[in-house]
Tab-separated table of C-alpha atoms in Angstrom:
chain	number	residue	atom	x	y	z
A	1	MET	CA	-67.835	176.953	58.953
A	2	ARG	CA	-65.629	175.021	56.064
A	3	PRO	CA	-64.853	178.459	54.434
A	4	ALA	CA	-63.883	180.392	57.153
A	5	VAL	CA	-61.696	177.865	58.693
A	6	GLU	CA	-60.098	178.131	55.486
A	7	ALA	CA	-60.262	181.504	55.287
A	8	ALA	CA	-58.405	181.906	58.397
A	9	LEU	CA	-55.681	179.678	57.137
A	10	ALA	CA	-55.375	182.214	54.354
A	11	VAL	CA	-54.660	184.893	56.557
A	12	ALA	CA	-52.434	182.938	58.113
A	13	ARG	CA	-50.299	182.300	55.314
A	14	GLU	CA	-50.731	185.916	54.025
A	15	GLY	CA	-49.400	187.143	57.087
A	16	LEU	CA	-46.490	185.532	57.230
A	17	THR	CA	-45.634	187.327	53.750
A	18	ALA	CA	-46.288	190.382	54.600
A	19	ASP	CA	-43.733	192.872	55.356
A	20	PRO	CA	-43.353	193.831	58.217
A	21	PRO	CA	-44.143	189.839	58.336
A	22	VAL	CA	-47.795	189.000	60.832
A	23	ALA	CA	-46.950	185.788	63.135
A	24	PRO	CA	-49.954	183.543	63.268
A	25	PRO	CA	-51.519	182.108	66.261
A	26	ALA	CA	-49.130	179.399	67.558
A	27	GLY	CA	-51.938	176.962	67.181
A	28	LEU	CA	-52.284	177.040	63.200
A	29	VAL	CA	-48.360	177.272	62.455
A	30	ARG	CA	-48.786	173.391	62.408
A	31	TYR	CA	-51.518	173.312	59.759
A	32	LEU	CA	-50.427	176.250	57.550
A	33	GLY	CA	-48.366	173.364	54.780
A	34	PHE	CA	-51.912	171.515	54.817
A	35	LYS	CA	-53.195	171.113	51.546
A	36	LYS	CA	-56.654	169.138	51.889
A	37	LEU	CA	-57.862	169.805	55.567
A	38	SER	CA	-59.558	166.843	57.830
A	39	GLY	CA	-62.573	166.881	59.983
A	40	PRO	CA	-59.993	167.094	62.851
A	41	ALA	CA	-57.889	169.497	61.548
A	42	LEU	CA	-61.016	171.735	60.797
A	43	ARG	CA	-61.952	171.764	64.394
A	44	ALA	CA	-58.585	172.050	65.848
A	45	ILE	CA	-58.353	175.119	63.440
A	46	ALA	CA	-61.798	176.458	64.810
A	47	LYS	CA	-60.697	176.388	68.053
A	48	VAL	CA	-57.992	178.357	67.550
A	49	VAL	CA	-59.414	181.133	65.788
A	50	ASP	CA	-62.494	180.744	68.156
A	51	ALA	CA	-60.264	181.384	70.721
A	52	ASP	CA	-57.983	184.047	69.561
A	53	ASP	CA	-60.344	187.313	69.286
A	54	GLU	CA	-57.285	189.540	67.473
A	55	PHE	CA	-56.953	187.071	65.003
A	56	ARG	CA	-60.507	186.274	64.390
A	57	ALA	CA	-61.075	190.218	63.388
A	58	ARG	CA	-57.843	190.203	61.054
A	59	VAL	CA	-59.583	186.979	59.453
A	60	ALA	CA	-62.740	188.709	59.434
A	61	ALA	CA	-61.490	192.225	58.258
A	62	ALA	CA	-60.060	189.590	54.839
A	63	VAL	CA	-63.485	188.019	53.901
A	64	ASP	CA	-66.779	188.847	53.086
A	65	GLU	CA	-70.136	187.025	53.338
A	66	GLU	CA	-69.583	185.984	49.480
A	67	ALA	CA	-66.341	184.220	50.782
A	68	VAL	CA	-67.340	182.250	53.653
A	69	GLY	CA	-71.094	182.265	53.485
A	70	ARG	CA	-73.364	184.297	56.373
A	71	ALA	CA	-73.097	181.232	59.233
A	72	GLY	CA	-68.988	182.396	58.715
A	73	VAL	CA	-69.256	186.276	58.611
A	74	LEU	CA	-71.411	185.635	62.057
A	75	TRP	CA	-68.868	183.286	63.491
A	76	LEU	CA	-66.106	185.318	62.668
A	77	ARG	CA	-67.404	188.868	63.410
A	78	ARG	CA	-69.299	187.980	66.298
A	79	PRO	CA	-72.430	190.582	66.003
A	80	GLU	CA	-75.513	190.533	69.096
A	81	GLY	CA	-77.225	187.246	68.835
A	82	TRP	CA	-74.843	185.861	66.696
A	83	ALA	CA	-75.038	182.534	67.875
A	84	GLU	CA	-78.771	182.602	67.405
A	85	GLU	CA	-78.253	183.313	64.077
A	86	ILE	CA	-75.962	180.698	63.364
A	87	GLU	CA	-78.347	177.792	65.131
A	88	ALA	CA	-80.847	179.133	62.974
A	89	ILE	CA	-78.943	178.701	59.647
A	90	ALA	CA	-77.315	174.912	60.623
A	91	ALA	CA	-81.360	174.257	61.483
A	92	GLU	CA	-82.110	175.955	58.084
A	93	GLN	CA	-79.593	173.848	56.518
A	94	ALA	CA	-80.377	170.386	57.809
A	95	ALA	CA	-84.116	170.836	57.210
A	96	ARG	CA	-82.966	171.716	53.293
A	97	ALA	CA	-80.697	168.817	53.812
A	98	VAL	CA	-83.174	166.460	55.131
A	99	GLU	CA	-85.788	167.986	52.206
A	100	GLU	CA	-83.082	167.124	49.937
A	101	ALA	CA	-82.264	163.429	51.160
A	102	GLU	CA	-86.186	163.046	50.985
A	103	ALA	CA	-86.480	164.691	47.470
A	104	ARG	CA	-83.655	162.101	46.875
A	105	SER	CA	-85.131	159.159	48.486
A	106	GLU	CA	-88.093	159.809	46.227
A	107	ARG	CA	-86.740	160.072	43.314
A	108	ASP	CA	-84.739	156.789	43.990
A	109	ALA	CA	-88.394	155.318	45.151
A	110	ARG	CA	-89.689	156.241	42.051
A	111	ARG	CA	-87.475	155.256	39.662
A	112	ARG	CA	-87.006	151.866	41.380
A	113	LEU	CA	-90.936	151.799	40.898
A	114	ALA	CA	-90.442	152.666	37.305
A	115	ALA	CA	-88.279	149.755	36.823
A	116	ALA	CA	-90.180	147.190	38.847
A	117	LYS	CA	-93.053	148.107	36.753
A	118	ALA	CA	-91.132	147.842	33.783
A	119	ALA	CA	-89.891	144.324	34.797
A	120	ALA	CA	-93.539	143.458	35.646
A	121	ASP	CA	-94.758	144.413	32.488
A	122	ARG	CA	-91.522	142.418	30.506
A	123	ALA	CA	-92.512	139.420	33.073
A	124	ASN	CA	-96.968	139.633	32.037
A	125	GLU	CA	-95.731	139.992	28.372
A	126	ALA	CA	-93.382	136.987	28.968
A	127	ALA	CA	-96.137	135.192	30.459
A	128	ARG	CA	-98.531	135.754	27.756
A	129	ALA	CA	-96.446	134.791	24.869
A	130	ALA	CA	-95.890	131.918	27.021
A	131	ASN	CA	-99.585	131.290	27.745
A	132	ALA	CA	-100.444	131.601	24.046
A	133	LYS	CA	-97.541	129.089	23.243
A	134	VAL	CA	-99.014	127.014	25.684
A	135	GLU	CA	-102.333	127.390	24.209
A	136	GLN	CA	-101.186	126.734	20.766
A	137	MET	CA	-99.483	123.400	21.911
A	138	ARG	CA	-102.464	122.352	23.398
A	139	ALA	CA	-104.713	122.602	20.165
A	140	GLU	CA	-101.645	120.831	18.253
A	141	LEU	CA	-102.002	118.181	21.075
A	142	ALA	CA	-105.879	117.747	20.606
A	143	SER	CA	-105.374	117.887	16.824
A	144	GLU	CA	-102.599	114.979	16.810
A	145	ARG	CA	-104.813	113.030	19.404
A	146	SER	CA	-107.699	113.217	16.851
A	147	ARG	CA	-105.965	112.064	14.222
A	148	ARG	CA	-103.910	109.697	16.174
A	149	ALA	CA	-107.676	108.394	16.989
A	150	ALA	CA	-108.587	108.794	13.564
A	151	ALA	CA	-105.645	106.548	12.475
A	152	GLU	CA	-106.237	103.975	15.231
A	153	GLN	CA	-109.797	103.352	13.998
A	154	VAL	CA	-108.753	102.803	10.378
A	155	VAL	CA	-106.261	100.362	11.759
A	156	ALA	CA	-108.959	98.666	13.748
A	157	ASP	CA	-110.719	98.636	10.631
A	158	LEU	CA	-108.458	96.908	8.350
A	159	GLU	CA	-107.293	94.634	10.988
A	160	ALA	CA	-111.106	93.552	10.910
A	161	ASP	CA	-111.216	93.139	7.332
A	162	VAL	CA	-108.260	91.599	7.315
A	163	ALA	CA	-109.623	89.047	9.729
A	164	HIS	CA	-112.910	88.789	8.148
A	165	GLU	CA	-110.645	88.182	4.931
A	166	ARG	CA	-108.361	85.179	6.686
A	167	GLN	CA	-112.034	83.377	7.720
A	168	ALA	CA	-112.808	83.833	4.396
A	169	ARG	CA	-109.971	82.480	2.769
A	170	ALA	CA	-110.286	79.946	5.518
A	171	ASP	CA	-113.547	78.918	4.643
A	172	LEU	CA	-112.771	78.692	0.958
A	173	GLU	CA	-109.758	76.803	1.130
A	174	ARG	CA	-111.824	74.527	3.756
A	175	ARG	CA	-114.263	74.021	0.982
A	176	LEU	CA	-111.931	73.853	-1.438
A	177	ARG	CA	-110.351	70.746	0.567
A	178	GLU	CA	-113.718	69.154	0.528
A	179	ALA	CA	-114.547	69.541	-3.205
A	180	ASP	CA	-110.972	68.319	-3.623
A	181	GLU	CA	-112.152	65.347	-1.300
A	182	ARG	CA	-115.331	64.329	-2.875
A	183	ALA	CA	-114.141	64.890	-6.577
A	184	ALA	CA	-111.571	62.606	-5.954
A	185	LYS	CA	-113.676	59.936	-4.558
A	186	ALA	CA	-116.222	60.716	-7.287
A	187	VAL	CA	-113.499	59.368	-9.792
A	188	VAL	CA	-112.956	56.479	-7.856
């Protein structure tokens, strides 16, 4: 309906500059200077146009369906059954708006789903990489543990060898002392 209401304001402005001037309905005068129309202003203008059959006929004569749409032409010209046809147009527009909103919602949901799948794929890839790194570190740890165990065994073997050698040295030192003592007794 907005185009028809805006056309009514245009016809009212043109009437003021016509020769002879044609005065607009009194209720429209305050809106003639508006550049942008709010919802309440549009509704107020529509009420004025709706109530003034002569002015509405002037507006209807000045516009075509291309300019104001089918609903606008019906509202201005008011042929038989116009109100029902406007209701049907409004219902069709509402259904189309619902379909468009549902389509937008579905596109948004698909986009969010694709983004979530991409994020899940990235997370899964990161988890696989982390698991591979953990497995690599476990293998390295097992290898280190094995080398450590081998080194500890070498140390234990060397410590045993050192203990054995110390014992052998102590035995040799004891026997050397005993031999020294016997030799000293024998010389005497």
